[in-house]
Coordinates of C-alpha atoms in Angstrom, one line a residue:
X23 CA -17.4 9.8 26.4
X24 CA -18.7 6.9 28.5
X25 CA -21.4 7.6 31.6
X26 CA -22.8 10.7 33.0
X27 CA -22.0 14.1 32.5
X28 CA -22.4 16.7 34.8
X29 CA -26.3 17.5 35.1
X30 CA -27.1 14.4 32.8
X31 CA -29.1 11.6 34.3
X32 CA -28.8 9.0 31.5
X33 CA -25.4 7.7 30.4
X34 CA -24.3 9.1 27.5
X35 CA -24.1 7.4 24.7
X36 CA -20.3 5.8 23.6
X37 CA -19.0 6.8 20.5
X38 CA -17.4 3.6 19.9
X39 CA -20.7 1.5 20.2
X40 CA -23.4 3.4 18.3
X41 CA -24.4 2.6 14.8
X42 CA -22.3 4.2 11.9
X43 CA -24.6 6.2 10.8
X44 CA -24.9 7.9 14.3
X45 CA -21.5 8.0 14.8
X46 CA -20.4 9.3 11.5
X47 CA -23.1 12.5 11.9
X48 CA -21.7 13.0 15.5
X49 CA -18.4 13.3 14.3
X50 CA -19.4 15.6 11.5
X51 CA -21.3 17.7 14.2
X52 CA -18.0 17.6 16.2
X53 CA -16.1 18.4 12.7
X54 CA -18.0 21.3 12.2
X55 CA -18.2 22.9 15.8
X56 CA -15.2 21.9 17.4
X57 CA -17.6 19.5 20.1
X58 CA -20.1 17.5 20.4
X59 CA -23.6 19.3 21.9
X60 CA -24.9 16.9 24.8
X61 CA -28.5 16.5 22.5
X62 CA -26.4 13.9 20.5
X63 CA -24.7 11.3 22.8
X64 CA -27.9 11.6 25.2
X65 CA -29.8 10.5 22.2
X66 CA -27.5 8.3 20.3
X67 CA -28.7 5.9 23.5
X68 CA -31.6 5.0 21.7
X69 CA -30.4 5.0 18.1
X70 CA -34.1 5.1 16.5
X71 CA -35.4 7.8 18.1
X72 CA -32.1 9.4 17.6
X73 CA -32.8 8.9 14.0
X74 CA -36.7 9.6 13.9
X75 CA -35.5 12.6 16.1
X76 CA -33.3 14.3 13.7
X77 CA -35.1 13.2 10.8
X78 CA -38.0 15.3 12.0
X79 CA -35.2 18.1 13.3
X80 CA -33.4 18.4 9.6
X81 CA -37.0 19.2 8.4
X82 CA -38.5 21.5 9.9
X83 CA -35.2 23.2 10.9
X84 CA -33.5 23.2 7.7
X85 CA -36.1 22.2 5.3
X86 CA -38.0 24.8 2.3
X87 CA -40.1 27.1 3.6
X88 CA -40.4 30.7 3.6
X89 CA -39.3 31.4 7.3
X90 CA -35.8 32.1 7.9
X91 CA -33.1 30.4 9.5
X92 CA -32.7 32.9 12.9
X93 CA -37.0 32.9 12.6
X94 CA -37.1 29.2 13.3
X95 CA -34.3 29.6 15.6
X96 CA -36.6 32.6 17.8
X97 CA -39.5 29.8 17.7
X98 CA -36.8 27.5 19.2
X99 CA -35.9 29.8 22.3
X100 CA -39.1 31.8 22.8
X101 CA -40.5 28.4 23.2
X102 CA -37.8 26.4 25.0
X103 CA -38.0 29.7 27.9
X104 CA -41.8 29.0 27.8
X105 CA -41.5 25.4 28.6
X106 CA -38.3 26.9 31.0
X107 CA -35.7 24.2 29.1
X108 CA -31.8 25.7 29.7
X109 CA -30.5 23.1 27.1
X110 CA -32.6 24.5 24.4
X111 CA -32.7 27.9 25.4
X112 CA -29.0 28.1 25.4
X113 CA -28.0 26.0 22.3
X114 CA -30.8 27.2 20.3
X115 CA -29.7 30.4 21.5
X116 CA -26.4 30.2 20.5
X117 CA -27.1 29.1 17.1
X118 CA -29.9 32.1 16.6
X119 CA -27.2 34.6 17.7
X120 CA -24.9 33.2 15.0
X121 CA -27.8 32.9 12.1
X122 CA -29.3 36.2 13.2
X123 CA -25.7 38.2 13.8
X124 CA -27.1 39.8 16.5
X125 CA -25.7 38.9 20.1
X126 CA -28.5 40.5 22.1
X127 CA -31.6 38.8 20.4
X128 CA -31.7 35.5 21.9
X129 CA -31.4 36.6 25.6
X130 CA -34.3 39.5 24.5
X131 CA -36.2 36.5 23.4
X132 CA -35.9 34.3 25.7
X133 CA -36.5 36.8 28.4
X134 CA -39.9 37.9 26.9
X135 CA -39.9 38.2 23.2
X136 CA -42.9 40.8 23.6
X137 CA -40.4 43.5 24.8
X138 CA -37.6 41.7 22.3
X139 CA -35.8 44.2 19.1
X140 CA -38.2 42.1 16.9
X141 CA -40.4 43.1 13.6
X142 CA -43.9 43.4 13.6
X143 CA -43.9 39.8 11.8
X144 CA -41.5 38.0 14.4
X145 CA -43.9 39.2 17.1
X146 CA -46.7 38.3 15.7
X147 CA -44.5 34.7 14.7
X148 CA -43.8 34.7 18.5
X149 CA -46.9 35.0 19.5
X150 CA -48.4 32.4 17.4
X151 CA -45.6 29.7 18.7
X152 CA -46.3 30.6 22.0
X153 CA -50.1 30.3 21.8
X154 CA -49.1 26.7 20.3
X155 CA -47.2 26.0 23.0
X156 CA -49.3 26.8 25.7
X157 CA -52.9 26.7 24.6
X158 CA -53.2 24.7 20.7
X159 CA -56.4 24.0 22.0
X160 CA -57.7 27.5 21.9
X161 CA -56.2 28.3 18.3
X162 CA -58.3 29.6 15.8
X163 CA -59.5 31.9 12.9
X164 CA -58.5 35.0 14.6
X165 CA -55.0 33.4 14.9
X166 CA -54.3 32.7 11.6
X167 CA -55.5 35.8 10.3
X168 CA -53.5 37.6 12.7
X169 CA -50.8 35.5 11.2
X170 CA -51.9 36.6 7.6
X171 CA -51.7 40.0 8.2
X172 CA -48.0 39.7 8.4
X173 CA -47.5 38.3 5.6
X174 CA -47.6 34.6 6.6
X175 CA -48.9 31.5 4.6
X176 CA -51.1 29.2 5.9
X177 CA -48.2 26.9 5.3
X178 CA -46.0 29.1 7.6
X179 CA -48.5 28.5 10.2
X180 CA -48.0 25.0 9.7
X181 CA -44.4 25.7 10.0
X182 CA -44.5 27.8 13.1
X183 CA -46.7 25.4 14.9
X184 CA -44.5 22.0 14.2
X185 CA -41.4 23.9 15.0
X186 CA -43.3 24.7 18.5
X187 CA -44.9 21.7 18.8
X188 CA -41.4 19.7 18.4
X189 CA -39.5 21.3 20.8
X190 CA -42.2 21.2 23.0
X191 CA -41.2 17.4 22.8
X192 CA -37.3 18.4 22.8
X193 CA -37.6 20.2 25.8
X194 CA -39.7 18.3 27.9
X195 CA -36.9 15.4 27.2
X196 CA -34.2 17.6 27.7
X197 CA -35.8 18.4 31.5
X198 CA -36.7 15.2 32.3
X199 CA -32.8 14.0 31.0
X200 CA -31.5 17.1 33.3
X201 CA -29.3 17.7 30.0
X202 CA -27.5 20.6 30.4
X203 CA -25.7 22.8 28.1
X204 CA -22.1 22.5 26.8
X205 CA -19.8 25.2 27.9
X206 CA -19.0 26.6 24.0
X207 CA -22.5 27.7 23.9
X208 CA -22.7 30.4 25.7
X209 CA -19.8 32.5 24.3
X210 CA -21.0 31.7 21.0
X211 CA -22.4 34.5 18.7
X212 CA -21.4 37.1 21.4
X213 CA -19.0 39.2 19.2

């Protein structure tokens, strides 16, 4: 797992020289889906911002709030085809077909969510994460209460928005890394 991959213009990462810690979540990644997702040994390069990266990953993905799992996930890819990133929009996409047990909701997202077999709510979520993504700036009252009228907390808007805003970051690496998607991912959560 030494050197470039396919479509990756860092060296990846070897297993065998990155910090325990790393390497032991790796494996447990590995463990758990039968390989290792390319995110992982592009970052383990750099084992603090591999650290700060997940750190700040773990929360807002898997952390309390009142969004569901597949919601965060539909952040994830409407964004990631925003910002036009095929690592994220694949993975991510996997993993919301899996969360959401529905194999035609991440390609409807990431298409154009607008048109996408979505509630009310998720559009409205979609909408908000893609306003965060492409013009924060312009964000306001109207916004949030648009937000509120589904049923969303300001603290959901808070949620929304980091979830946006980090992948924002994600994907921006991921392009500039040309990172490209592992094979498993795009037969996952297809039936």
């Amino acid at each position: 797992m030494t050197g470039t991959s396919a479509g990756t213009r860092y060296p990846l990462a070897d297993l065998e020289e990155v910090p325990d810690d790393i390497r032991e979540r790796i494996l447990a990644v590995q463990e758990k889906s039968g390989f290792v997702p390319s995110v992982f040994l592009v970052l383990a390069r750099r084992p603090e911002e591999f650290r700060a990266f997940f750190a700040y990953h773990d929360a807002l993905m898997e952390g309390p709030g009142t969004l569901t799992k597949a919601e965060r996930e539909m952040i994830v890819v409407a964004t990631s085809s925003h910002n036009h990133c095929l690592y994220c929009v694949v993975a991510h996409g996997a993993i919301l077909r899996i969360r959401a047990k529905d194999p035609l909701v991440a390609d409807q997202v990431a298409v154009n969510h607008r048109t996408a077999d979505l509630t009310p709510r998720q559009h409205a979520m979609l909408d908000f994460a893609l306003k965060v993504t492409a013009a924060s700036h312009t964000i306001d009252d109207a916004d949030h209460e648009a937000l509120a009228a589904h049923g969303f907390t300001a603290e959901d808007a808070w949620d929304i928005a980091a979830i946006a805003a980090f992948f924002g970051l994600s994907n921006r690496m991921a392009n500039v890394t040309e990172m490209r998607p592992n094979p498993e991912f795009y037969g996952m959560g297809r039936g």
